[in-house]
Amino acid sequence: MMSKKSKKKNRSCRPPLSLLDKSIYWLGLLLSVIFALLFVFCFEDITNAIAFRDSLVVAYNSHASLLFVMPLLLYVEISALVFCIVALEGKKPIFGNRKVRYGETPWAKDCFPLFDSRRKNIYVKPSKKRFRRDMMIVWIVGLFVCSLFAPFGFFGRDCLTTDNCIISYNVLNQEDSSPYTTDEFSNLTIQAKHVSSYRLADYWKYEIKIEMKDGKSFTFSNRDFDWRKDNSRELCLEKMLEIKSFFASDLITIKGEQNIKEVVDYLGLNDEQTQLLQELFQ
């Protein structure tokens, strides 16, 4: 086993990174994190564009298909983090430092900046070349496999249309079965509740849960409507009231009506919108 003293000596064979090189690696770490966060936010924009491309869709609820995208996101994120961390720890120069005489004592003979032409003259064992090539092939194959699954994550969803039909789409963006119509509605649950999220801040919402005669159920909340429209709040409440009108009172369950004030305050509803919300929970 190599002693601590020997390890320290080996590390000293590589000159400290220049400020520019360090900045590039740290910027790479920062950008990889920012990329992951941006992707999470952009994912909703992408699925919105896909779902609301159909003008008949007023609301949709994504399936757990985000799981298909996560492998690619994690693969790219972890790869970037590992690359930057290893480069920092190994003191691999990119542009280098003009004050350092690379390849000369006391520095390692195989230590040259990335764009230094002398790198081409470094002897590398055939076994090491093969290992690098194999690792690159493995990484590319992994990236390819993750990329194959990623597109499936954007399409799985349940859609509520203007004519009150419910259509389910699978990961291939194809309809799972025939649309559900109002004739197949069985029971309705209307609820206002507080949601705790480990990714985002806690929030209040209201939702409807439509149960079908075959036992399936579909839930749509105020967050599932097209918020890009100026009158999205009114459209949401009016659509939920319209759906409520298809059910007899004994087929409707109301939950969380005591939370209406919190929902109104959180969403910042005006008097007209508040009245519609209260009507929904009556």
CSV table of C-alpha atoms in Angstrom, one decimal:
chain,number,residue,atom,x,y,z
A,1,MET,CA,0.0,0.0,0.0
A,2,MET,CA,1.3,3.4,-0.9
A,3,SER,CA,2.2,5.5,2.1
A,4,LYS,CA,0.7,8.9,2.7
A,5,LYS,CA,4.1,10.5,2.1
A,6,SER,CA,4.3,8.8,-1.3
A,7,LYS,CA,0.8,9.9,-2.3
A,8,LYS,CA,1.6,13.5,-1.3
A,9,LYS,CA,4.8,13.3,-3.4
A,10,ASN,CA,2.8,12.1,-6.5
A,11,ARG,CA,0.3,14.8,-6.1
A,12,SER,CA,3.0,17.4,-6.0
A,13,CYS,CA,4.2,16.2,-9.5
A,14,ARG,CA,1.4,18.0,-11.1
A,15,PRO,CA,1.4,21.8,-10.9
A,16,PRO,CA,-1.5,23.7,-9.4
A,17,LEU,CA,-4.2,24.6,-11.9
A,18,SER,CA,-4.3,28.2,-13.2
A,19,LEU,CA,-7.1,30.4,-12.1
A,20,LEU,CA,-8.7,30.2,-15.6
A,21,ASP,CA,-8.6,26.4,-15.6
A,22,LYS,CA,-10.1,26.2,-12.1
A,23,SER,CA,-12.8,28.7,-13.1
A,24,ILE,CA,-13.7,26.6,-16.1
A,25,TYR,CA,-14.1,23.4,-14.1
A,26,TRP,CA,-16.1,25.1,-11.3
A,27,LEU,CA,-18.2,26.7,-14.0
A,28,GLY,CA,-18.8,23.3,-15.5
A,29,LEU,CA,-20.0,22.0,-12.1
A,30,LEU,CA,-22.3,25.0,-11.7
A,31,LEU,CA,-23.7,24.7,-15.2
A,32,SER,CA,-24.4,21.0,-14.7
A,33,VAL,CA,-26.6,21.8,-11.7
A,34,ILE,CA,-28.3,24.7,-13.4
A,35,PHE,CA,-29.0,22.5,-16.4
A,36,ALA,CA,-30.7,19.9,-14.2
A,37,LEU,CA,-32.9,22.6,-12.6
A,38,LEU,CA,-33.8,24.2,-15.9
A,39,PHE,CA,-34.7,20.8,-17.4
A,40,VAL,CA,-37.1,20.2,-14.5
A,41,PHE,CA,-38.8,23.5,-15.1
A,42,CYS,CA,-38.7,23.2,-18.9
A,43,PHE,CA,-40.2,19.7,-18.7
A,44,GLU,CA,-43.6,21.2,-17.7
A,45,ASP,CA,-43.4,23.7,-20.6
A,46,ILE,CA,-42.7,20.9,-23.0
A,47,THR,CA,-45.5,18.7,-21.8
A,48,ASN,CA,-47.9,21.7,-21.8
A,49,ALA,CA,-47.0,22.4,-25.4
A,50,ILE,CA,-47.7,18.8,-26.4
A,51,ALA,CA,-51.0,18.5,-24.4
A,52,PHE,CA,-52.4,21.9,-25.3
A,53,ARG,CA,-51.5,21.6,-28.9
A,54,ASP,CA,-54.9,20.1,-29.2
A,55,SER,CA,-57.3,23.1,-28.9
A,56,LEU,CA,-60.0,20.8,-27.5
A,57,VAL,CA,-57.9,20.0,-24.4
A,58,VAL,CA,-58.6,22.2,-21.4
A,59,ALA,CA,-56.7,20.3,-18.7
A,60,TYR,CA,-54.3,17.4,-18.5
A,61,ASN,CA,-52.6,15.3,-15.8
A,62,SER,CA,-49.2,13.7,-16.6
A,63,HIS,CA,-48.6,10.1,-15.9
A,64,ALA,CA,-45.5,8.9,-14.0
A,65,SER,CA,-43.8,9.0,-17.4
A,66,LEU,CA,-41.2,11.6,-16.1
A,67,LEU,CA,-39.4,8.4,-14.8
A,68,PHE,CA,-38.5,7.7,-18.4
A,69,VAL,CA,-36.7,11.1,-18.6
A,70,MET,CA,-34.9,10.8,-15.3
A,71,PRO,CA,-32.3,8.2,-16.4
A,72,LEU,CA,-31.0,10.6,-19.2
A,73,LEU,CA,-31.0,13.6,-16.9
A,74,LEU,CA,-29.1,11.8,-14.1
A,75,TYR,CA,-26.7,10.2,-16.6
A,76,VAL,CA,-25.7,13.5,-18.1
A,77,GLU,CA,-25.7,15.3,-14.7
A,78,ILE,CA,-23.5,12.6,-13.0
A,79,SER,CA,-21.2,12.4,-16.0
A,80,ALA,CA,-20.6,16.1,-15.9
A,81,LEU,CA,-20.1,16.2,-12.2
A,82,VAL,CA,-17.6,13.3,-12.2
A,83,PHE,CA,-15.7,14.7,-15.1
A,84,CYS,CA,-15.2,18.1,-13.5
A,85,ILE,CA,-14.4,16.7,-10.0
A,86,VAL,CA,-11.9,14.2,-11.3
A,87,ALA,CA,-10.2,16.9,-13.5
A,88,LEU,CA,-10.0,19.2,-10.4
A,89,GLU,CA,-8.6,16.5,-8.2
A,90,GLY,CA,-6.2,15.3,-10.8
A,91,LYS,CA,-5.1,18.9,-11.7
A,92,LYS,CA,-5.6,18.4,-15.4
A,93,PRO,CA,-4.7,21.7,-17.1
A,94,ILE,CA,-6.7,23.1,-20.0
A,95,PHE,CA,-4.9,26.2,-21.0
A,96,GLY,CA,-2.2,25.9,-18.4
A,97,ASN,CA,-0.1,28.6,-16.7
A,98,ARG,CA,2.6,30.4,-18.6
A,99,LYS,CA,4.8,30.5,-15.6
A,100,VAL,CA,4.9,26.7,-15.3
A,101,ARG,CA,7.4,24.6,-17.3
A,102,TYR,CA,5.2,21.6,-18.1
A,103,GLY,CA,6.9,18.3,-18.6
A,104,GLU,CA,10.0,19.3,-16.8
A,105,THR,CA,11.3,18.7,-13.3
A,106,PRO,CA,9.8,18.8,-10.8
A,107,TRP,CA,6.5,18.3,-12.7
A,108,ALA,CA,5.3,15.0,-14.2
A,109,LYS,CA,6.7,14.4,-17.7
A,110,ASP,CA,3.2,13.5,-19.0
A,111,CYS,CA,1.5,16.7,-17.7
A,112,PHE,CA,0.7,19.2,-20.4
A,113,PRO,CA,-2.2,21.5,-21.0
A,114,LEU,CA,-5.1,20.2,-23.2
A,115,PHE,CA,-4.2,22.4,-26.2
A,116,ASP,CA,-0.4,21.9,-25.9
A,117,SER,CA,1.0,20.2,-29.0
A,118,ARG,CA,3.5,18.2,-26.8
A,119,ARG,CA,0.6,16.1,-25.6
A,120,LYS,CA,0.8,14.2,-28.9
A,121,ASN,CA,4.3,13.0,-28.0
A,122,ILE,CA,3.3,11.4,-24.7
A,123,TYR,CA,3.7,7.6,-24.7
A,124,VAL,CA,0.6,5.8,-23.6
A,125,LYS,CA,0.6,2.0,-23.1
A,126,PRO,CA,-1.6,0.1,-25.5
A,127,SER,CA,-3.5,-1.4,-22.6
A,128,LYS,CA,-4.4,2.0,-21.3
A,129,LYS,CA,-5.5,3.2,-24.8
A,130,ARG,CA,-7.8,0.1,-25.0
A,131,PHE,CA,-9.2,0.9,-21.6
A,132,ARG,CA,-9.9,4.5,-22.5
A,133,ARG,CA,-11.5,3.4,-25.7
A,134,ASP,CA,-13.7,0.8,-24.0
A,135,MET,CA,-14.8,3.2,-21.3
A,136,MET,CA,-15.8,5.7,-24.0
A,137,ILE,CA,-17.7,3.1,-25.9
A,138,VAL,CA,-19.5,2.1,-22.6
A,139,TRP,CA,-20.4,5.7,-21.9
A,140,ILE,CA,-21.7,6.3,-25.4
A,141,VAL,CA,-23.8,3.1,-25.2
A,142,GLY,CA,-25.2,4.2,-21.9
A,143,LEU,CA,-26.1,7.6,-23.2
A,144,PHE,CA,-27.7,6.1,-26.3
A,145,VAL,CA,-29.9,3.7,-24.2
A,146,CYS,CA,-31.0,6.5,-21.8
A,147,SER,CA,-31.8,8.7,-24.8
A,148,LEU,CA,-34.0,6.0,-26.3
A,149,PHE,CA,-36.3,6.0,-23.3
A,150,ALA,CA,-36.4,9.8,-22.8
A,151,PRO,CA,-39.0,10.6,-25.5
A,152,PHE,CA,-41.5,8.3,-23.8
A,153,GLY,CA,-41.5,10.7,-20.8
A,154,PHE,CA,-43.3,13.5,-22.5
A,155,PHE,CA,-46.5,11.9,-23.7
A,156,GLY,CA,-48.3,9.8,-21.1
A,157,ARG,CA,-51.2,11.9,-19.8
A,158,ASP,CA,-55.0,12.1,-19.1
A,159,CYS,CA,-56.8,14.9,-20.9
A,160,LEU,CA,-60.0,16.7,-20.2
A,161,THR,CA,-61.6,18.2,-23.3
A,162,THR,CA,-64.0,21.0,-23.9
A,163,ASP,CA,-66.9,18.5,-24.5
A,164,ASN,CA,-66.2,16.9,-21.1
A,165,CYS,CA,-64.5,13.7,-22.5
A,166,ILE,CA,-61.5,12.2,-20.8
A,167,ILE,CA,-58.8,10.8,-23.1
A,168,SER,CA,-55.8,8.9,-21.9
A,169,TYR,CA,-52.5,8.8,-23.9
A,170,ASN,CA,-49.7,6.3,-23.5
A,171,VAL,CA,-46.0,6.9,-23.7
A,172,LEU,CA,-46.1,6.7,-27.5
A,173,ASN,CA,-48.7,9.5,-27.6
A,174,GLN,CA,-51.4,7.2,-28.7
A,175,GLU,CA,-54.9,6.9,-27.1
A,176,ASP,CA,-55.0,4.0,-24.7
A,177,SER,CA,-58.7,3.3,-25.3
A,178,SER,CA,-61.9,5.0,-26.3
A,179,PRO,CA,-62.5,8.3,-24.7
A,180,TYR,CA,-64.7,8.4,-21.6
A,181,THR,CA,-67.9,10.4,-22.0
A,182,THR,CA,-70.3,11.9,-19.4
A,183,ASP,CA,-72.5,8.8,-19.8
A,184,GLU,CA,-69.7,6.8,-18.1
A,185,PHE,CA,-69.3,9.2,-15.1
A,186,SER,CA,-70.2,7.5,-11.8
A,187,ASN,CA,-69.2,9.7,-8.8
A,188,LEU,CA,-67.5,13.0,-8.2
A,189,THR,CA,-65.3,14.2,-5.4
A,190,ILE,CA,-64.5,17.9,-5.0
A,191,GLN,CA,-61.6,18.7,-2.6
A,192,ALA,CA,-59.6,21.7,-1.4
A,193,LYS,CA,-56.3,20.7,0.2
A,194,HIS,CA,-52.7,21.6,1.2
A,195,VAL,CA,-49.9,19.8,-0.6
A,196,SER,CA,-46.4,19.3,0.9
A,197,SER,CA,-43.7,18.9,-1.8
A,198,TYR,CA,-40.1,17.8,-1.3
A,199,ARG,CA,-39.1,19.5,-4.6
A,200,LEU,CA,-41.1,22.7,-4.5
A,201,ALA,CA,-42.7,24.9,-1.9
A,202,ASP,CA,-45.9,23.8,-0.2
A,203,TYR,CA,-49.1,25.0,-1.9
A,204,TRP,CA,-52.9,25.0,-1.7
A,205,LYS,CA,-55.1,23.6,-4.5
A,206,TYR,CA,-58.6,22.5,-5.4
A,207,GLU,CA,-59.4,19.5,-7.5
A,208,ILE,CA,-62.1,17.2,-8.9
A,209,LYS,CA,-61.9,13.4,-9.0
A,210,ILE,CA,-64.2,11.8,-11.5
A,211,GLU,CA,-64.9,8.1,-11.0
A,212,MET,CA,-66.1,6.0,-13.9
A,213,LYS,CA,-68.5,3.1,-14.0
A,214,ASP,CA,-65.7,0.7,-14.8
A,215,GLY,CA,-63.8,1.6,-11.6
A,216,LYS,CA,-61.2,3.9,-13.1
A,217,SER,CA,-60.9,7.5,-11.8
A,218,PHE,CA,-59.3,10.7,-13.1
A,219,THR,CA,-58.2,13.7,-11.1
A,220,PHE,CA,-57.8,17.3,-12.4
A,221,SER,CA,-56.8,20.2,-10.2
A,222,ASN,CA,-56.6,23.9,-10.9
A,223,ARG,CA,-52.9,23.4,-11.6
A,224,ASP,CA,-53.7,21.1,-14.6
A,225,PHE,CA,-55.4,23.8,-16.6
A,226,ASP,CA,-53.7,26.0,-19.2
A,227,TRP,CA,-52.3,28.8,-17.0
A,228,ARG,CA,-50.9,30.5,-20.0
A,229,LYS,CA,-54.4,31.9,-20.8
A,230,ASP,CA,-55.4,35.2,-19.1
A,231,ASN,CA,-58.7,33.9,-18.0
A,232,SER,CA,-57.5,30.4,-17.0
A,233,ARG,CA,-58.9,30.7,-13.4
A,234,GLU,CA,-62.4,31.5,-14.6
A,235,LEU,CA,-62.2,28.7,-17.3
A,236,CYS,CA,-61.0,26.2,-14.7
A,237,LEU,CA,-63.8,27.0,-12.2
A,238,GLU,CA,-66.5,27.2,-14.9
A,239,LYS,CA,-65.4,23.8,-16.3
A,240,MET,CA,-65.5,22.2,-12.9
A,241,LEU,CA,-68.9,23.6,-12.3
A,242,GLU,CA,-70.0,22.3,-15.6
A,243,ILE,CA,-68.8,18.8,-14.7
A,244,LYS,CA,-70.5,19.0,-11.3
A,245,SER,CA,-73.8,19.6,-13.1
A,246,PHE,CA,-73.7,16.1,-14.6
A,247,PHE,CA,-74.0,14.5,-11.1
A,248,ALA,CA,-76.9,14.2,-8.7
A,249,SER,CA,-76.2,15.6,-5.3
A,250,ASP,CA,-76.0,12.2,-3.7
A,251,LEU,CA,-73.2,11.2,-6.1
A,252,ILE,CA,-71.0,14.2,-5.1
A,253,THR,CA,-68.6,14.2,-2.1
A,254,ILE,CA,-67.2,17.5,-0.8
A,255,LYS,CA,-63.9,17.5,1.1
A,256,GLY,CA,-61.9,20.3,2.6
A,257,GLU,CA,-64.5,23.0,2.3
A,258,GLN,CA,-63.0,24.5,5.4
A,259,ASN,CA,-59.9,25.2,3.4
A,260,ILE,CA,-61.5,27.5,0.8
A,261,LYS,CA,-60.2,30.7,2.5
A,262,GLU,CA,-56.6,29.4,2.4
A,263,VAL,CA,-57.0,28.4,-1.3
A,264,VAL,CA,-58.4,31.9,-2.1
A,265,ASP,CA,-55.6,33.6,-0.3
A,266,TYR,CA,-52.9,31.4,-1.8
A,267,LEU,CA,-54.2,31.8,-5.4
A,268,GLY,CA,-55.1,35.4,-5.0
A,269,LEU,CA,-58.6,35.0,-6.4
A,270,ASN,CA,-60.8,38.0,-6.9
A,271,ASP,CA,-64.4,38.3,-5.7
A,272,GLU,CA,-65.9,36.8,-8.9
A,273,GLN,CA,-63.5,33.9,-8.8
A,274,THR,CA,-64.1,33.4,-5.1
A,275,GLN,CA,-67.8,33.2,-5.6
A,276,LEU,CA,-67.4,30.5,-8.3
A,277,LEU,CA,-65.1,28.5,-6.0
A,278,GLN,CA,-67.7,28.7,-3.2
A,279,GLU,CA,-70.4,27.6,-5.6
A,280,LEU,CA,-68.3,24.6,-6.5
A,281,PHE,CA,-68.1,23.5,-2.9
A,282,GLN,CA,-71.8,24.0,-2.1
